[in-house]
Short mmCIF file of C-alpha atoms and ligand atoms in Angstrom, two decimals:
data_model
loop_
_atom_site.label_atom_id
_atom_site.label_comp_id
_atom_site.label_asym_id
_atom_site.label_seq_id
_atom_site.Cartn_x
_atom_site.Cartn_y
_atom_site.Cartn_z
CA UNK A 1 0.00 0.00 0.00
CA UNK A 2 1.55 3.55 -1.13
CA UNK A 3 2.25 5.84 1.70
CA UNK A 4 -1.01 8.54 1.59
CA UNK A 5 0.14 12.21 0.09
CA UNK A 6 0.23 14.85 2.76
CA UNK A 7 1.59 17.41 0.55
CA UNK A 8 1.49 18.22 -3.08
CA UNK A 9 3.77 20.05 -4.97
CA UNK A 10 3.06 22.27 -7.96
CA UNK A 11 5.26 23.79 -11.04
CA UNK A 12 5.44 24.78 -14.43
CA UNK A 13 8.32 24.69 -16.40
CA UNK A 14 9.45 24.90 -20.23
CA UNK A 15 7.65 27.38 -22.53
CA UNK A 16 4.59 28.59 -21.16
CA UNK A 17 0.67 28.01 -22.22
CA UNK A 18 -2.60 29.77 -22.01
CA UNK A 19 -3.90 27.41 -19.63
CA UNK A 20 -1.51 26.76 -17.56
CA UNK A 21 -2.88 28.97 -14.93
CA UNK A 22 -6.23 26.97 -15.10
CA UNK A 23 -4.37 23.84 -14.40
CA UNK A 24 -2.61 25.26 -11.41
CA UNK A 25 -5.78 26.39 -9.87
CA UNK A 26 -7.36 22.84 -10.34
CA UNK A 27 -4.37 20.74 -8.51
CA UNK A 28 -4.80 23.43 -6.06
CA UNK A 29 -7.91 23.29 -5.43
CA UNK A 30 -9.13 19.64 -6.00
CA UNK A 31 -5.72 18.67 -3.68
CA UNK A 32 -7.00 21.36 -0.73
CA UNK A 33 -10.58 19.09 -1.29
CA UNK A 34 -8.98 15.92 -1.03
CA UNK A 35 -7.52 17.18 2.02
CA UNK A 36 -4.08 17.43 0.74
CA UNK A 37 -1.60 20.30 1.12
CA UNK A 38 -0.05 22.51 -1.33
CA UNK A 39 3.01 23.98 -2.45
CA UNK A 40 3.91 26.02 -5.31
CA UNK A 41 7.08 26.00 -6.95
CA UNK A 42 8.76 29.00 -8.86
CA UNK A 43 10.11 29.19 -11.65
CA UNK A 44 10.42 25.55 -13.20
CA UNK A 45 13.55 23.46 -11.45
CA UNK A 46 15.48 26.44 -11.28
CA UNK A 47 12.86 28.12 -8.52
CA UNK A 48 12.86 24.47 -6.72
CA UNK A 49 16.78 24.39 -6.70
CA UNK A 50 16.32 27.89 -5.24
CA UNK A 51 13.61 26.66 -2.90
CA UNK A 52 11.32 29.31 -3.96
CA UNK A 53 8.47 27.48 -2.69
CA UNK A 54 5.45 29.16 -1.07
CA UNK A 55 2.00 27.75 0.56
CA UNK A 56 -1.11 28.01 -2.03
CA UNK A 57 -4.12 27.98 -0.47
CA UNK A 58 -7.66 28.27 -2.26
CA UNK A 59 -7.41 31.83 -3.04
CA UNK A 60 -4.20 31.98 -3.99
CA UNK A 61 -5.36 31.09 -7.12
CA UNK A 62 -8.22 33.17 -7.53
CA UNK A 63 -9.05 35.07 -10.60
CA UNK A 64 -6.30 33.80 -13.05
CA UNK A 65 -8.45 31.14 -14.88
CA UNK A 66 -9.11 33.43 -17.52
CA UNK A 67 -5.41 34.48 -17.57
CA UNK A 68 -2.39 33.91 -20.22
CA UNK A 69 1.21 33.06 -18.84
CA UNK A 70 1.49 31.38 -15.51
CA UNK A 71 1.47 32.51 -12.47
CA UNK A 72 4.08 30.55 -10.90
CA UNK A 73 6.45 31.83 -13.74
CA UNK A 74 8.47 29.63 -15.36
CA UNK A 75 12.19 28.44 -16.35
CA UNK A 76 14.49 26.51 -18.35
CA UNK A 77 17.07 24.69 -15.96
CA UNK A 78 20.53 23.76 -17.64
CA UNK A 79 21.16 22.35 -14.19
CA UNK A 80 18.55 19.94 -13.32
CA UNK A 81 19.64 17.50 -16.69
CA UNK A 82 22.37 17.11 -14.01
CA UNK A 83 22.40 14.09 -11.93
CA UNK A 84 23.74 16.59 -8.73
CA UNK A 85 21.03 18.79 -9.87
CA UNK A 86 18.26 15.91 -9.68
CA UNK A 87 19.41 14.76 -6.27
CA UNK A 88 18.96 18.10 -5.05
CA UNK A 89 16.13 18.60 -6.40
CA UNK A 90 14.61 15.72 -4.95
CA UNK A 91 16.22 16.64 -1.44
CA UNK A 92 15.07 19.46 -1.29
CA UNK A 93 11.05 18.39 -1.96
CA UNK A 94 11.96 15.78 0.99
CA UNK A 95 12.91 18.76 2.93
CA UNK A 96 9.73 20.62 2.41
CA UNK A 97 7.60 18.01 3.03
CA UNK A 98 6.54 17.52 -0.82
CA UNK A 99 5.86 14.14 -1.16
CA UNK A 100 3.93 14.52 -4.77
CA UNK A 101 4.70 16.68 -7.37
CA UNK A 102 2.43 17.95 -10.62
CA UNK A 103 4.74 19.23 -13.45
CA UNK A 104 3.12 20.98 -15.93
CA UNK A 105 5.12 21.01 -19.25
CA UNK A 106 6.26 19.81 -22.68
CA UNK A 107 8.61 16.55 -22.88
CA UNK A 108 11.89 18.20 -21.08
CA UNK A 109 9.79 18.86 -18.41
CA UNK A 110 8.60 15.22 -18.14
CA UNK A 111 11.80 13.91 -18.59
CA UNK A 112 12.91 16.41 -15.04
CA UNK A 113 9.66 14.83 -13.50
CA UNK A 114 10.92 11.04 -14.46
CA UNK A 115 14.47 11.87 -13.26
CA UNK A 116 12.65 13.38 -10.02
CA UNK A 117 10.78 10.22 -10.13
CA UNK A 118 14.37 8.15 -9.78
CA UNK A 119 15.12 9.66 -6.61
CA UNK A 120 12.07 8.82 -5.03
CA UNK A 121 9.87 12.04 -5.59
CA UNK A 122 5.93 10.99 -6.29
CA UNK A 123 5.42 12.94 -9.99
CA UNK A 124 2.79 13.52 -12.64
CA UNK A 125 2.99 15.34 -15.81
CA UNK A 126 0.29 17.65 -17.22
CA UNK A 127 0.71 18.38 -20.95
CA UNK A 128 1.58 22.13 -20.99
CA UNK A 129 2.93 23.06 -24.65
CA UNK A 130 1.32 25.11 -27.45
CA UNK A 131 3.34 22.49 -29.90
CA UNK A 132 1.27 20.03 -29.63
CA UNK A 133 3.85 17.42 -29.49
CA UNK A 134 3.70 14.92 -26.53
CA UNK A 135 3.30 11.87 -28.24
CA UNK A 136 1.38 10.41 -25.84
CA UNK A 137 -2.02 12.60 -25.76
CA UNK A 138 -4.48 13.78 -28.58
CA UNK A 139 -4.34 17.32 -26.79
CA UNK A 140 -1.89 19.49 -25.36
CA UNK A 141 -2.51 23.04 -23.26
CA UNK A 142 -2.33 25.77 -24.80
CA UNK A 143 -2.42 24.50 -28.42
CA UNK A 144 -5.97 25.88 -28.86
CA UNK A 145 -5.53 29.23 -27.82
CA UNK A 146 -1.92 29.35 -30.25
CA UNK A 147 -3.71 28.43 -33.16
CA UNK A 148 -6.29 30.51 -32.69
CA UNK A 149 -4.23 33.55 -32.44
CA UNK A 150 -2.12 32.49 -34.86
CA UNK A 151 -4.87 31.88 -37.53
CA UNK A 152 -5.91 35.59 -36.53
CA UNK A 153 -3.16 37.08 -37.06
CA UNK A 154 -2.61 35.24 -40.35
CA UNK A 155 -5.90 35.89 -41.52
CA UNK A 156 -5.07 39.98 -41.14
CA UNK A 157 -1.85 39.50 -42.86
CA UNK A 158 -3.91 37.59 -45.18
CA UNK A 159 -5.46 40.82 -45.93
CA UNK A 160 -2.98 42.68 -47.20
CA UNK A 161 -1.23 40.25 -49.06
CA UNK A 162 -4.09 40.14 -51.50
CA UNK A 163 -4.67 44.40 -51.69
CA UNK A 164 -0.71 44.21 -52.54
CA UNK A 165 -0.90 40.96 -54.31
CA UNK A 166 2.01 39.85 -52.73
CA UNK A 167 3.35 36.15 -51.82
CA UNK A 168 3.54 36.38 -47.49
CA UNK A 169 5.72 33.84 -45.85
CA UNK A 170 4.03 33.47 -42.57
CA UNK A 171 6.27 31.81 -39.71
CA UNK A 172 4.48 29.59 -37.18
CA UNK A 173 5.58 27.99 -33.44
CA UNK A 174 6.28 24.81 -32.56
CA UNK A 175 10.20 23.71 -32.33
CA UNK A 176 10.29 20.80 -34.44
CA UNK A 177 7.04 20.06 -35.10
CA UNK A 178 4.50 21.33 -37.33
CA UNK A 179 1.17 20.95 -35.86
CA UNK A 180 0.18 24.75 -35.30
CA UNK A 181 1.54 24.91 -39.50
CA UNK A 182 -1.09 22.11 -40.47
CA UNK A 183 -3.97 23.32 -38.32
CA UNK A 184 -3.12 27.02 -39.26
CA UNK A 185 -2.38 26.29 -42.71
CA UNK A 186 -5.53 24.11 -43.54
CA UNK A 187 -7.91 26.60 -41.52
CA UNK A 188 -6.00 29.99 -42.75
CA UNK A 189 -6.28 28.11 -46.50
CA UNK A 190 -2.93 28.69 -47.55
CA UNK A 191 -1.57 27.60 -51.00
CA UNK A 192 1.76 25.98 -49.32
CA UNK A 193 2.39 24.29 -45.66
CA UNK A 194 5.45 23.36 -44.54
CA UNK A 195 5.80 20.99 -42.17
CA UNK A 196 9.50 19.52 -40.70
CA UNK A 197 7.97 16.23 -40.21
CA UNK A 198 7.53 15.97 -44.07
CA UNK A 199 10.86 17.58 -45.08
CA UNK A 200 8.70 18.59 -47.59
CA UNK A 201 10.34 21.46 -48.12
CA UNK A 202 11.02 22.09 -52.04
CA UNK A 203 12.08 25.43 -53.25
CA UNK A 204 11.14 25.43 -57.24
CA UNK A 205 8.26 23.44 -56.34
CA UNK A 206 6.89 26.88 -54.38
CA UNK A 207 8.34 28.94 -56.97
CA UNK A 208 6.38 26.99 -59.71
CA UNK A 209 3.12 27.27 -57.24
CA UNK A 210 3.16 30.81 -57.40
CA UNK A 211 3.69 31.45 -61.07
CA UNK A 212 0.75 28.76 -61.88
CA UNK A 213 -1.65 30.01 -59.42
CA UNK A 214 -1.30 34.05 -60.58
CA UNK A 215 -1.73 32.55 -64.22
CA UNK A 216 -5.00 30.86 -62.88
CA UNK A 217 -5.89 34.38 -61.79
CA UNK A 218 -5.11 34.04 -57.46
CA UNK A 219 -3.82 37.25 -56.05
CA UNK A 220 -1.84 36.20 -53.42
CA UNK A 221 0.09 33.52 -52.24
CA UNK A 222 0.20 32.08 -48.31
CA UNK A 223 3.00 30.16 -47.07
CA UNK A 224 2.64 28.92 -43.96
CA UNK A 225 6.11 27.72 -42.90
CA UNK A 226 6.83 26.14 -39.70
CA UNK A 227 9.46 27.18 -36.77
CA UNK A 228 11.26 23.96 -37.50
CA UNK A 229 12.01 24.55 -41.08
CA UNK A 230 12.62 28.58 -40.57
CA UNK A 231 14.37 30.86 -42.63
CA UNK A 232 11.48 32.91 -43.96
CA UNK A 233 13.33 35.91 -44.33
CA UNK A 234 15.86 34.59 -46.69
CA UNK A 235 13.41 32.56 -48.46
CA UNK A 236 11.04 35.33 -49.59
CA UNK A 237 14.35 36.99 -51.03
CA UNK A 238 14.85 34.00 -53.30
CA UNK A 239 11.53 33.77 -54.13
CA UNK A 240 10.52 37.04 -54.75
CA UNK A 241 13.73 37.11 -56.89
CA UNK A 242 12.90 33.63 -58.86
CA UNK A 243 9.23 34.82 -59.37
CA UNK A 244 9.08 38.23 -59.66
CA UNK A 245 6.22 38.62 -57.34
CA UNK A 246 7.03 40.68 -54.16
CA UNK A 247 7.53 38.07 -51.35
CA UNK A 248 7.25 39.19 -47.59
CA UNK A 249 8.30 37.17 -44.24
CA UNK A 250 5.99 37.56 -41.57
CA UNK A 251 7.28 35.51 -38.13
CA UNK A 252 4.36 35.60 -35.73
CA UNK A 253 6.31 34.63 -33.00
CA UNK A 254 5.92 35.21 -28.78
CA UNK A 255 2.62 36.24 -29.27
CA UNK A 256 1.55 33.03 -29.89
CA UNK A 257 2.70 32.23 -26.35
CA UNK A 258 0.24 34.55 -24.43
CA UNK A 259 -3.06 35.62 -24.27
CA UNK A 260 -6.56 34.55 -22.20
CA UNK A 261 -7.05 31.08 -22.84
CA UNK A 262 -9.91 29.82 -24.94
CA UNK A 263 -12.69 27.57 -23.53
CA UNK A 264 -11.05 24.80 -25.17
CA UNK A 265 -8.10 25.67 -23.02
CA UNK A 266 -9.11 26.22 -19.81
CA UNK A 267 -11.75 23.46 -19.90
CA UNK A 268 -9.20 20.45 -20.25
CA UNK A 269 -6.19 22.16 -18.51
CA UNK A 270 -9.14 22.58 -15.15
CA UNK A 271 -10.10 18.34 -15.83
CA UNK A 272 -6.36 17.41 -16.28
CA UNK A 273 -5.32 19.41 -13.17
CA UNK A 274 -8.05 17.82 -11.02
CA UNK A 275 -7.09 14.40 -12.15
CA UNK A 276 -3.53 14.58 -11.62
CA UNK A 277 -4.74 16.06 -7.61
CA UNK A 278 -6.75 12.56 -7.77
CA UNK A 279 -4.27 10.63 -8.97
CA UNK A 280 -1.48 11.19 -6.58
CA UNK A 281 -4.10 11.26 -3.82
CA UNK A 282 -4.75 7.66 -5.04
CA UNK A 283 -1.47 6.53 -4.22
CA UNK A 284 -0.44 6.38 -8.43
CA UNK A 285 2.57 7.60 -9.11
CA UNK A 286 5.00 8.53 -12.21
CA UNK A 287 2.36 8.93 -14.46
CA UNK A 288 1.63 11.53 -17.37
CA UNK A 289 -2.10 12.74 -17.85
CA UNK A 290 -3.32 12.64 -21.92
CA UNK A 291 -6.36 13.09 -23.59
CA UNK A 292 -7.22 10.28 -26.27
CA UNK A 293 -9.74 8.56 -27.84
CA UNK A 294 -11.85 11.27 -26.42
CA UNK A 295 -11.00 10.06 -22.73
CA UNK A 296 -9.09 11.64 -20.10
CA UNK A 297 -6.48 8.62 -20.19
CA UNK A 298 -2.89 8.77 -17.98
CA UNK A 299 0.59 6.26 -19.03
CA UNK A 300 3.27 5.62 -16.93
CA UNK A 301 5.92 8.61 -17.57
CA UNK A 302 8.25 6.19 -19.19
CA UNK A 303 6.12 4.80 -21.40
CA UNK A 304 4.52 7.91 -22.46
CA UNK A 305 8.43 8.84 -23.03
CA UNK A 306 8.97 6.44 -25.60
CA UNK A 307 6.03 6.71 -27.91
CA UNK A 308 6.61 8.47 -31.31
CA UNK A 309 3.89 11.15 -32.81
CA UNK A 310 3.67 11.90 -36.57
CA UNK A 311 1.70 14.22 -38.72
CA UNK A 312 -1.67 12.22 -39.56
CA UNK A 313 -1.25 10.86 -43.54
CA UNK A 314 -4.66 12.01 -44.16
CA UNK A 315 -4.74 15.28 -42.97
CA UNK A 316 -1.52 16.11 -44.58
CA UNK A 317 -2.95 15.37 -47.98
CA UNK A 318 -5.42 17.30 -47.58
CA UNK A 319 -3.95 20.12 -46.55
CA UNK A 320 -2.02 19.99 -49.91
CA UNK A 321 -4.84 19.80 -52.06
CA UNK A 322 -7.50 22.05 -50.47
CA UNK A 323 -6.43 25.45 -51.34
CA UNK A 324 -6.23 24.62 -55.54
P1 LIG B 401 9.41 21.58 -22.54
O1 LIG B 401 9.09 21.06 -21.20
O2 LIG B 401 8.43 22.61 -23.01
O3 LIG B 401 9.68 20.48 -23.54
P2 LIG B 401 12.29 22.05 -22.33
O4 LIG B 401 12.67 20.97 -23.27
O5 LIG B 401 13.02 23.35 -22.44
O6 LIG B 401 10.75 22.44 -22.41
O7 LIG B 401 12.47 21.48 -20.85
C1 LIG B 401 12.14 22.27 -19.73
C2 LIG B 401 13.09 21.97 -18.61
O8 LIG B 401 12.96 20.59 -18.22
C3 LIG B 401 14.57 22.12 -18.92
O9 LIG B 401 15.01 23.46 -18.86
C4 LIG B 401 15.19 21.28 -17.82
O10 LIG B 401 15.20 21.98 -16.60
C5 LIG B 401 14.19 20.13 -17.72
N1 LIG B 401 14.69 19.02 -18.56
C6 LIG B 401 14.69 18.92 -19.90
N2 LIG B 401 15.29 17.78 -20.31
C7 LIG B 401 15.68 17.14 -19.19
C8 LIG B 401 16.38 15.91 -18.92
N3 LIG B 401 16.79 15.11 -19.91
N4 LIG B 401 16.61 15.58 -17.63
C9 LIG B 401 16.19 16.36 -16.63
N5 LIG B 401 15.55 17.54 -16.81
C10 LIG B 401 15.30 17.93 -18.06
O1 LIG B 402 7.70 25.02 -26.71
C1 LIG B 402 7.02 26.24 -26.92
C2 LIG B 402 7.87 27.16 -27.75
O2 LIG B 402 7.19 28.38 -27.92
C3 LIG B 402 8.29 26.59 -29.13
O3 LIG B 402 7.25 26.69 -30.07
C4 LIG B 402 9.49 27.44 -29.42
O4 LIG B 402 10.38 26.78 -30.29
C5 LIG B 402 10.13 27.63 -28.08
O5 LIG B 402 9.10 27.42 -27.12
C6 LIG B 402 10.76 28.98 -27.87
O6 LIG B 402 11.34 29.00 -26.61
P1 LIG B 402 12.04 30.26 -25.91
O7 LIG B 402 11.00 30.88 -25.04
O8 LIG B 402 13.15 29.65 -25.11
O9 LIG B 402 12.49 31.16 -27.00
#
């Protein structure tokens, strides 16, 4: 029988999410109604090496559901992929009396909570990226309220692209993958998406794009090119130069980063949260919470470590063929 949870600990860590404020306030607040205490972390691994830990009650969380960012803040830790780091780490939670801990983050993050977990520290990960790219759930935090922005933003650039009728290179998020590209690119109905997954990137192919499509009378040309392939600026020289149709690089950027969350957003990040409270309450431990199948589902970190996500085959011929 696992040892009952007394005290649960709380950070966020890795890029931020809309959302990841509504998570926070449902491990707080489902943990204070399981009767469990709780502890927020600062600032990722870094603010637990520096013990910046502080008592979260139910109102410490009050009023930030409909919030961007997070409120613990947040941090990238060179230190904790250190095995001294880790130790400490998990010392120190000993010391404080943490004996769970919800991280709320993108893979690095789980892989600090399963290194955590190696030195005997109780952990769950919450899927907190706007990538999209834990391979082991459907949905991630954040995602819903990138996109959105992102198509937004892409729509006004859309705008005047065809007043001008110019060719925009639009940069999206997302490290190495491409799934704010695909979703943006299908929904903004650009003429070419490019995705790292598909190293489908082919420069005459684009050029030849453009100089068919303004024969068959389009006006302007979207590109939606992902973080992971990059180099907008220096492609709409070439291009511009190859096709003779003025070519501007638009890269989008931290702003896809921030914002309120949508209902999408909060909704799953407030479920997730309260499951992970109920989880480690339940004496379950080292596990990563995922949304599949349409079912709140959770895997054992280490399993959910070594599964592999890929751009769906259907969806990325479509989003070739849509915007003829
Ligand atoms: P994300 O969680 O969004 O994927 P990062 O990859 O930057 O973001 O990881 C966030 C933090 O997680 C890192 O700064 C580091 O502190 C921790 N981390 C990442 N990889 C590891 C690892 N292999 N071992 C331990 N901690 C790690
Ligand atoms: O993981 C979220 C993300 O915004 C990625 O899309 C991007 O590559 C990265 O974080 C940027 O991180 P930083 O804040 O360190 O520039």
């Amino acid at each position: 029988m696992a040892k009952a949870i007394k005290t649960i600990g709380v950070l966020t860590s890795g890029g931020d999410a809309p959302g990841m404020n509504a998570a926070i306030r449902a491990v707080v607040r489902k943990s204070l109604t399981n009767g469990v205490k709780v502890k927020g972390i600062k600032r990722g691994y870094q603010g637990l090496l520096n013990e910046e830990i502080i008592d979260m009650e139910a109102r410490s969380v009050s009023d930030i559901i409909q919030r961007g960012g997070t409120i613990l803040g947040t941090a990238r830790c060179m230190e904790f992929k250190t095995e001294a780091g880790q130790q400490q780490g998990a010392d120190i939670c000993r010391k404080h009396g943490i004996d769970g801990l919800v991280v709320i983050g993108g893979d690095g993050s789980y892989m600090g909570a399963q290194a955590l977990s190696r030195h005997g520290i109780n952990t769950i990960g919450l899927p907190g990226t706007i990538d999209l790219d834990i391979a082991c759930t459907d949905y991630t935090i954040g995602f819903d309220t990138a996109v959105n922005t992102a198509m937004q933003a892409i729509d006004k650039v859309r705008d005047t692209s065809s007043s001008h009728e110019r060719c925009s290179i639009i940069e999206v998020m997302g490290r190495n993958a491409g799934y704010i590209a695909l979703w943006c690119g299908v929904a903004n109905g650009a003429e070419d998406i490019l995705l790292p997954e598909k190293y489908d990137y082919n420069e005459q192919n684009i050029i030849n794009n453009i100089i068919n499509n303004r024969k068959r009378g389009k006006t302007h040309h979207l590109i939606i090119n992902a973080e992971g392939i990059g180099h907008s600026t220096s492609m709409a020289r070439r291009i511009e130069a190859a096709t003779g149709v003025e070519t501007r690089a638009t890269i989008l950027g931290y702003m896809q980063r921030g914002g309120s969350p949508t209902c999408k957003d909060r909704y799953y990040a407030s479920i997730m949260g309260c499951l992970a409270a109920d989880i480690l309450c339940e004496g379950k431990t080292n596990r990563v919470i995922g949304y599949r199948g349409g079912k709140f589902v959770d895997f054992d970190i280490e399993e959910a470590l070594a599964m592999q996500k890929d751009i769906p085959e259907y969806e990325y011929k479509i989003s070739k063929l849509l915007a003829i």
